[in-house]
PDB file of C-alpha atoms in Angstrom:
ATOM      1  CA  UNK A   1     -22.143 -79.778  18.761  1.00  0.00           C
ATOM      2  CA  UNK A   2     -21.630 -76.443  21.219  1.00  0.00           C
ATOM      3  CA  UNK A   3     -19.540 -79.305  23.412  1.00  0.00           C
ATOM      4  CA  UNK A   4     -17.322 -80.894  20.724  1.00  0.00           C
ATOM      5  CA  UNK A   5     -16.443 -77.408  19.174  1.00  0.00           C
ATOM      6  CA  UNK A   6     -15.465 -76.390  22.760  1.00  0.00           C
ATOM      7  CA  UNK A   7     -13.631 -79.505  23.694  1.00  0.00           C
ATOM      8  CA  UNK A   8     -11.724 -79.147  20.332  1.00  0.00           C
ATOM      9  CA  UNK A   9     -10.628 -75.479  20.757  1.00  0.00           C
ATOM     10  CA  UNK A  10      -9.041 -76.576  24.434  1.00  0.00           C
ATOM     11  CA  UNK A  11      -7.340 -79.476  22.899  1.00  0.00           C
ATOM     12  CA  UNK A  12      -4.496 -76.866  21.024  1.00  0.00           C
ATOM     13  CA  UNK A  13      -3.754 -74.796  24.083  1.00  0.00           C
ATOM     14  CA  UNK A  14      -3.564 -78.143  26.744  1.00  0.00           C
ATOM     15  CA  UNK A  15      -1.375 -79.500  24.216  1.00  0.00           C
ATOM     16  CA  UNK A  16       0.684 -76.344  23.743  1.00  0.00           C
ATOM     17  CA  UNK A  17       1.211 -76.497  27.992  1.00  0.00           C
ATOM     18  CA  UNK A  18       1.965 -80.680  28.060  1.00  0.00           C
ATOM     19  CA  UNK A  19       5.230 -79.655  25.349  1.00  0.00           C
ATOM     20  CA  UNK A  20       6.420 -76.544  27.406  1.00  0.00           C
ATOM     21  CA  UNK A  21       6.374 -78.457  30.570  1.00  0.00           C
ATOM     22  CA  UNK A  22       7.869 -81.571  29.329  1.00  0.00           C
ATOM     23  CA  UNK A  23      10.516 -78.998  27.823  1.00  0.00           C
ATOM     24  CA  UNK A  24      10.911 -78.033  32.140  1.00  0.00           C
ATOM     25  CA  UNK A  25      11.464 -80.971  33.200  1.00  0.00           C
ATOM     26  CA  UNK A  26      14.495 -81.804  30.472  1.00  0.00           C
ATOM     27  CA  UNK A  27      18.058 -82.090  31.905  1.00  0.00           C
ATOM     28  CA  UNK A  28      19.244 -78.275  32.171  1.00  0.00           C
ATOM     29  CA  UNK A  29      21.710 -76.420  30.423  1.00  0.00           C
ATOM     30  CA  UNK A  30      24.582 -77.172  33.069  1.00  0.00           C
ATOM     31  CA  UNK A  31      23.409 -80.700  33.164  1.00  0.00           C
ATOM     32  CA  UNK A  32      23.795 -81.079  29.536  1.00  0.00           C
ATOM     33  CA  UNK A  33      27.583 -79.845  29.828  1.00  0.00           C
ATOM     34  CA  UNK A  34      27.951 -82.329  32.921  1.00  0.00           C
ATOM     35  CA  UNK A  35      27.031 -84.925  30.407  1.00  0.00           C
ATOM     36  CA  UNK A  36      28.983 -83.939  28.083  1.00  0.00           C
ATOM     37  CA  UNK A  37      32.510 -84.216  30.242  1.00  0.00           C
ATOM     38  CA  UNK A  38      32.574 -80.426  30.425  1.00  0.00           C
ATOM     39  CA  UNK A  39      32.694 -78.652  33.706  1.00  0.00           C
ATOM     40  CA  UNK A  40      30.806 -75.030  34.293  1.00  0.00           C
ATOM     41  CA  UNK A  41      33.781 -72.687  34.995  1.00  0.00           C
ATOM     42  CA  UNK A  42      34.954 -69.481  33.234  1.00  0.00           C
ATOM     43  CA  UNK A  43      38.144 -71.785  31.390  1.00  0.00           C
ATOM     44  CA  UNK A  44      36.001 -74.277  29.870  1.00  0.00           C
ATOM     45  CA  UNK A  45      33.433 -71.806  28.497  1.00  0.00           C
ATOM     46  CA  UNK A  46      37.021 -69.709  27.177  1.00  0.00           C
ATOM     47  CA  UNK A  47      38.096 -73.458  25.413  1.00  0.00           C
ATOM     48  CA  UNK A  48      34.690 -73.438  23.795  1.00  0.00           C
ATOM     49  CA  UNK A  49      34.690 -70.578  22.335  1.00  0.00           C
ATOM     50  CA  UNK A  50      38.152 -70.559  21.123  1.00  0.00           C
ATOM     51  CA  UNK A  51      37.516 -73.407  19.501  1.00  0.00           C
ATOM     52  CA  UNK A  52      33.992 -72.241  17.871  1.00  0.00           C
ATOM     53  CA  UNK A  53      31.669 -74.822  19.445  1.00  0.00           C
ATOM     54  CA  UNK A  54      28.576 -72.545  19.340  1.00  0.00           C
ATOM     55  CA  UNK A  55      26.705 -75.280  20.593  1.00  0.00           C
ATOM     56  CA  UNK A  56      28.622 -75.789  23.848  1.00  0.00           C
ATOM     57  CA  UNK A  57      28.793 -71.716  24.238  1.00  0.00           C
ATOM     58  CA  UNK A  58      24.945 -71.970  24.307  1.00  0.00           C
ATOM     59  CA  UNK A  59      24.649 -73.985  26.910  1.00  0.00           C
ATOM     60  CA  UNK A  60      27.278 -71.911  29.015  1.00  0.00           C
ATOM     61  CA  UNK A  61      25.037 -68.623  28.746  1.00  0.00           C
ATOM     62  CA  UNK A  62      21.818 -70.387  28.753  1.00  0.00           C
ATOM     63  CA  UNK A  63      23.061 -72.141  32.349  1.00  0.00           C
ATOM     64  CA  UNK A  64      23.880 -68.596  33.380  1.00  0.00           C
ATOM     65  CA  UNK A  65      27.838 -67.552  32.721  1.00  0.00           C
ATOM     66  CA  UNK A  66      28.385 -64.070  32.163  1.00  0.00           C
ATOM     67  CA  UNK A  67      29.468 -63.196  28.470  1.00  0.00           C
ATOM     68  CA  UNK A  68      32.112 -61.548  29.643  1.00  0.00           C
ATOM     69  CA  UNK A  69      33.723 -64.272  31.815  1.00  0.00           C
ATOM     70  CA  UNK A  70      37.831 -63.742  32.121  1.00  0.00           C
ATOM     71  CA  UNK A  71      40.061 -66.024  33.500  1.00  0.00           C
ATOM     72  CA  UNK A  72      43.117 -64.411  35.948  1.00  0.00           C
ATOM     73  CA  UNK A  73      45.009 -63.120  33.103  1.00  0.00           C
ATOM     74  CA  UNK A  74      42.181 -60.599  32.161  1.00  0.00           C
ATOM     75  CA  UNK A  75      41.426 -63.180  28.842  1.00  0.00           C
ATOM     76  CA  UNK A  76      37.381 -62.836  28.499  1.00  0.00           C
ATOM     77  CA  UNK A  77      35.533 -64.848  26.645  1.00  0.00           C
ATOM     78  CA  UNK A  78      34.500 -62.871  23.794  1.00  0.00           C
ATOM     79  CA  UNK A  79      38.312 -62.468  23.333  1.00  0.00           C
ATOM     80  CA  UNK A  80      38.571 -66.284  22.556  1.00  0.00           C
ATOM     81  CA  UNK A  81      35.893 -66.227  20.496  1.00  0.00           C
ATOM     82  CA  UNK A  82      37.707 -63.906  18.597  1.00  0.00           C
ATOM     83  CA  UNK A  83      41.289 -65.793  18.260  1.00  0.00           C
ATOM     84  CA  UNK A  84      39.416 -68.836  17.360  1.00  0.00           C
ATOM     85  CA  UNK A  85      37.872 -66.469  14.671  1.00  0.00           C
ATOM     86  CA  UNK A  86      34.014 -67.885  14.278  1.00  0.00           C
ATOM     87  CA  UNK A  87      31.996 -65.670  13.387  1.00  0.00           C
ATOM     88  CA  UNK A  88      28.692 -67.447  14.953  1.00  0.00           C
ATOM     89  CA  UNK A  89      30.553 -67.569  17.875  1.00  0.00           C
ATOM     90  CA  UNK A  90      31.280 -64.150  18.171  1.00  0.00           C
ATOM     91  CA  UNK A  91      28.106 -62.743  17.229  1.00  0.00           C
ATOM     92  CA  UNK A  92      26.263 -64.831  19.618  1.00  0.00           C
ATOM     93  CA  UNK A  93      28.610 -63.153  22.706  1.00  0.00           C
ATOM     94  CA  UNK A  94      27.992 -59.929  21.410  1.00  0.00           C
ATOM     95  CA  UNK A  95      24.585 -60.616  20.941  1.00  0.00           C
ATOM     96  CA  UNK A  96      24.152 -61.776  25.184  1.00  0.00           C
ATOM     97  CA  UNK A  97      26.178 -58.555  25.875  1.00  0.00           C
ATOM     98  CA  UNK A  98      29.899 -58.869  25.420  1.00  0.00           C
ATOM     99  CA  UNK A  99      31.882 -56.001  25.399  1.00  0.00           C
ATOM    100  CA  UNK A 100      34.925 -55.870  22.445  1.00  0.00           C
ATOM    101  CA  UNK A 101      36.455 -53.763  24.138  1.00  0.00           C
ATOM    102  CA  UNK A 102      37.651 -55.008  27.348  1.00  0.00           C
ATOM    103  CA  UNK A 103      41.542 -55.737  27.195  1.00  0.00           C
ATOM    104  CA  UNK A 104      43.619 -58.402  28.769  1.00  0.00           C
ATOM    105  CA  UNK A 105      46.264 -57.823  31.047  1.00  0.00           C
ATOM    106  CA  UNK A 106      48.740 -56.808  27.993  1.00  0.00           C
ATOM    107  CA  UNK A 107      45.318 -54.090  26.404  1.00  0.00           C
ATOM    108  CA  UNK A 108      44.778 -57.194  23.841  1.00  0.00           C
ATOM    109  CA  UNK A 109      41.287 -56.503  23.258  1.00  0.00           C
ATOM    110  CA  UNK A 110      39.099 -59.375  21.034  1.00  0.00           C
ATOM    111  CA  UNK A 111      39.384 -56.828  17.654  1.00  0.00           C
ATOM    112  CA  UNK A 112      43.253 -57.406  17.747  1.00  0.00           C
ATOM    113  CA  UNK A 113      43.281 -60.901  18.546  1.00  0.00           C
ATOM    114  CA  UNK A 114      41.114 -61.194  15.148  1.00  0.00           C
ATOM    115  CA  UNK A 115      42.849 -59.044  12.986  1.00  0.00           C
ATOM    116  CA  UNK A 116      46.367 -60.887  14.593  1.00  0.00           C
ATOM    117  CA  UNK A 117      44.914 -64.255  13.704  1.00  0.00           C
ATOM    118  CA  UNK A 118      43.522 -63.341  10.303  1.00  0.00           C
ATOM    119  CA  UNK A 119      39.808 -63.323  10.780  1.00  0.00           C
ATOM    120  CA  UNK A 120      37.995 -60.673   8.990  1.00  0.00           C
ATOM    121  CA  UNK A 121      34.426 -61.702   9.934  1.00  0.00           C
ATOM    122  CA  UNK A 122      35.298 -61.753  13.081  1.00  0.00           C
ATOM    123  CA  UNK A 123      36.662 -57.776  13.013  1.00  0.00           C
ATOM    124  CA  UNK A 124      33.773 -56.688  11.035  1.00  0.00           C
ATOM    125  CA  UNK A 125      31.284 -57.953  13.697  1.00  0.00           C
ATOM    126  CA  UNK A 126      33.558 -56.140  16.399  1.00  0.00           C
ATOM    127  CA  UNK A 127      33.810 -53.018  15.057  1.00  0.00           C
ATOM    128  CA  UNK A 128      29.782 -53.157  14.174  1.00  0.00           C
ATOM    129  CA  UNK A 129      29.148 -53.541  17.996  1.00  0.00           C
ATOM    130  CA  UNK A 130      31.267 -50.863  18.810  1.00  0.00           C
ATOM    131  CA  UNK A 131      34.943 -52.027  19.275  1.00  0.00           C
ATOM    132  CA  UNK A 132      37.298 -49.522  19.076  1.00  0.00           C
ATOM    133  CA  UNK A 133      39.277 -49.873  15.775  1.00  0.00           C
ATOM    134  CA  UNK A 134      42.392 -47.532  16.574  1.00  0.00           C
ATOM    135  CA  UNK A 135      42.878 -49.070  20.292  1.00  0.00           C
ATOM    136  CA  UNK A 136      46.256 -49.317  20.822  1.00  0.00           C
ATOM    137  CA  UNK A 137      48.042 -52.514  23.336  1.00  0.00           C
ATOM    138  CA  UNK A 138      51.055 -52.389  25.594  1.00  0.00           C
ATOM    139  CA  UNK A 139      53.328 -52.771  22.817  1.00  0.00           C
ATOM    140  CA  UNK A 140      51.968 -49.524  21.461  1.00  0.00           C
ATOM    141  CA  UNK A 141      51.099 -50.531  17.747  1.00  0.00           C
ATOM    142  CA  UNK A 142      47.669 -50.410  16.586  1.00  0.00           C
ATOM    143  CA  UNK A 143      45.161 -53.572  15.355  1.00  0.00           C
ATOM    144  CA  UNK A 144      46.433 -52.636  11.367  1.00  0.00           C
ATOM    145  CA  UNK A 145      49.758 -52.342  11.671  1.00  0.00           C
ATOM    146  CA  UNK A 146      49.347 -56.175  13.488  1.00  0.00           C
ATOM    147  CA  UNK A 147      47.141 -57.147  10.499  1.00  0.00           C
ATOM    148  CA  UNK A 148      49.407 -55.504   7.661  1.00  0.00           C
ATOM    149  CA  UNK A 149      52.739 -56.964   8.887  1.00  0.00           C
ATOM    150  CA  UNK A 150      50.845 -60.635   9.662  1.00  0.00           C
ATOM    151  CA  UNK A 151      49.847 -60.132   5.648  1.00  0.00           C
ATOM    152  CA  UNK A 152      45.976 -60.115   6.316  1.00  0.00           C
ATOM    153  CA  UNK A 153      44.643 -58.546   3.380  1.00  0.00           C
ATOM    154  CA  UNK A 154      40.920 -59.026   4.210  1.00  0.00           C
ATOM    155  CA  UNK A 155      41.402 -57.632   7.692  1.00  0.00           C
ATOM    156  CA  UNK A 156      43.190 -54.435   6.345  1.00  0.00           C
ATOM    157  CA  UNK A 157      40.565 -54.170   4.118  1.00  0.00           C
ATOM    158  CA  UNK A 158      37.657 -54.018   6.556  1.00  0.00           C
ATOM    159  CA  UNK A 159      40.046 -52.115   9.282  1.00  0.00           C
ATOM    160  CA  UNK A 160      40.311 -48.971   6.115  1.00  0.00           C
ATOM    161  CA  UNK A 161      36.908 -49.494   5.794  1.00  0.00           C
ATOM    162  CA  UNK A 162      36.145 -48.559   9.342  1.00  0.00           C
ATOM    163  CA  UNK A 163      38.689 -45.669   9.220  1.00  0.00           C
ATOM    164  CA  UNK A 164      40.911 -46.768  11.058  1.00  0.00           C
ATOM    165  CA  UNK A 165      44.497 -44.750  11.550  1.00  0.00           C
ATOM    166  CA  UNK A 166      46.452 -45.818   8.354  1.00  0.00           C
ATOM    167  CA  UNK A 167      49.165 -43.274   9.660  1.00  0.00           C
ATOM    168  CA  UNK A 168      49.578 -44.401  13.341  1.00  0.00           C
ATOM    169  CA  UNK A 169      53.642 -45.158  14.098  1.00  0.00           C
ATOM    170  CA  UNK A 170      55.272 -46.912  16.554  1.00  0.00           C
ATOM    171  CA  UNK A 171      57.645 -45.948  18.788  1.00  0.00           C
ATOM    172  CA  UNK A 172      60.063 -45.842  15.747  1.00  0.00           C
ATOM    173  CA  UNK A 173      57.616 -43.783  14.052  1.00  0.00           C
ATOM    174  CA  UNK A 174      57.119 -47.163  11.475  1.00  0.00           C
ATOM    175  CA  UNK A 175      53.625 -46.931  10.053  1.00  0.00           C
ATOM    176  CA  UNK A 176      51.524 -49.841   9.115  1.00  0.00           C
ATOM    177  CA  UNK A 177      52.714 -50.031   5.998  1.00  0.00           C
ATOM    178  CA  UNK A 178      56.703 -49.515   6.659  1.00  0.00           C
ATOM    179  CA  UNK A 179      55.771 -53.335   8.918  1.00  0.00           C
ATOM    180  CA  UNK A 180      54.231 -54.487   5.918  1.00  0.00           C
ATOM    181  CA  UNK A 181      56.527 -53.781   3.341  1.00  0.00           C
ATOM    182  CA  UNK A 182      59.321 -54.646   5.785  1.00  0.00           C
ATOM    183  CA  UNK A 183      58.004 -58.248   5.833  1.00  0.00           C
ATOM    184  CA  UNK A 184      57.478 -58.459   2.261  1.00  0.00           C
ATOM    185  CA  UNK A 185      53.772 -58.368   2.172  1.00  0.00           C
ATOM    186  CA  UNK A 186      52.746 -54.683   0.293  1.00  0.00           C
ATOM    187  CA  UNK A 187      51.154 -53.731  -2.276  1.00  0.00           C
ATOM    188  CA  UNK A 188      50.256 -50.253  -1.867  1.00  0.00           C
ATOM    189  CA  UNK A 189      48.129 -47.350  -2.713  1.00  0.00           C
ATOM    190  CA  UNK A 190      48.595 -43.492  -2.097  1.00  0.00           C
ATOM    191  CA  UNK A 191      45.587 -41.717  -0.940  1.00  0.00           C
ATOM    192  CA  UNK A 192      45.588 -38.863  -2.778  1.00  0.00           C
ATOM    193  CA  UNK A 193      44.192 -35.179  -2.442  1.00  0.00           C
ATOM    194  CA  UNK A 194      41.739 -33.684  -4.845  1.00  0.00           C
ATOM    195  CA  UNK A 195      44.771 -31.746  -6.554  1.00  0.00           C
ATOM    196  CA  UNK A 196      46.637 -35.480  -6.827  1.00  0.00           C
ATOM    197  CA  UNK A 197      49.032 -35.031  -4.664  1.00  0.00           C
ATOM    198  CA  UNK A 198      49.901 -37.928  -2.201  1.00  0.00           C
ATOM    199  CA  UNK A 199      48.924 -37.122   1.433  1.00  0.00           C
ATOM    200  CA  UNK A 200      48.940 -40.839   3.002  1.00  0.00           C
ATOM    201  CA  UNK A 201      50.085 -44.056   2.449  1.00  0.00           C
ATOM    202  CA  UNK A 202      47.069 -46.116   2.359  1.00  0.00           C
ATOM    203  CA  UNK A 203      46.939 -49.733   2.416  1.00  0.00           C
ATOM    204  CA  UNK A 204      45.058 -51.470  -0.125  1.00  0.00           C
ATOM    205  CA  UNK A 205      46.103 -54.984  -0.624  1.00  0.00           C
ATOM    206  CA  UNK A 206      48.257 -57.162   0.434  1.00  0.00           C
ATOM    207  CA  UNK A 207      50.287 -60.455  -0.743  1.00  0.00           C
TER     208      UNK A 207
END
């Protein structure tokens, strides 16, 4: 009886070692992408995570690509990720270490190719991990001021909520919200002082 009890409390454990080696010998992570037509350089792993295949972006980090992976105009990964807008895709770079705030040749950094492209799940995981939301790019206008004259609402909503610099001007000294309402897209609020007196144009929504 000893015997069988023994023999049956090995069987679990054996088993438990057959399924992690058969799991070994399974084709690896680059083979799978060799399989799949994709080869394992830094521009295919940008391509799949511009276009949100979470999947595919797996297999890229599991086979051993750096998260932050740029191609030879400074355009990382995570950056893609963030123009494509996916939200899975994004957290799962920032989860293997991607930094949101390394800029492209131009200072594009991943937070303003989301708010650009309208993505604000994408900007809220950013700034959560640390992106800088008042980074400013060669052209010298912050992330908002992109986001309020593109007409993202959502975006400028989550960019206020991570005080962001509703007041920053251009080299024309337009704010956010002059871009905005200069491409028809405000609706705005003041924020006010405790007395009620306007201090800063804040905005709120958009069209």
């Amino acid at each position: 009886a000893d015997g069988r009890a023994m023999s049956r409390t090995l069987v679990a454990p054996v088993c438990a070692l057959v399924l992690v080696l058969a799991a070994c010998d399974g084709p690896s992570p680059r083979d799978q992408l060799e399989r799949m037509g994709i080869d394992f350089t830094v521009t295919s792993f940008l391509a799949a995570a511009e276009a949100g295949d979470l999947h595919v972006v797996r297999l890229f980090l599991a086979g051993g690509m750096t998260p932050n992976g740029s191609d030879e105009h400074r355009h990382t990964v995570l950056a893609e990720a963030a123009r494509g807008g996916d939200p899975a895709v994004v957290a799962e770079l920032l989860a293997a270490g991607a930094d949101p705030n390394i800029g492209d040749a131009e200072m594009q950094t991943p937070l303003r190719h989301a708010a650009i492209g309208g993505h604000p799940e994408a900007v809220r995981l950013l700034l959560e991990r640390g992106a800088n939301v008042d980074s400013l790019g060669a052209d010298g206008l912050n992330v908002l001021t992109h986001a309020a004259r593109n007409g993202h609402a959502d975006v400028v909503r989550v960019l206020v909520e991570h005080e962001v610099e509703v007041d920053h001007g251009d080299s024309f000294g337009g704010t956010a919200l002059a871009h905005a309402a200069a491409a028809g897209h405000a609706e705005v609020c003041s924020a006010s002082t405790s007395s009620g007196t306007p201090s800063s144009a804040t905005l709120a929504s958009l069209a």
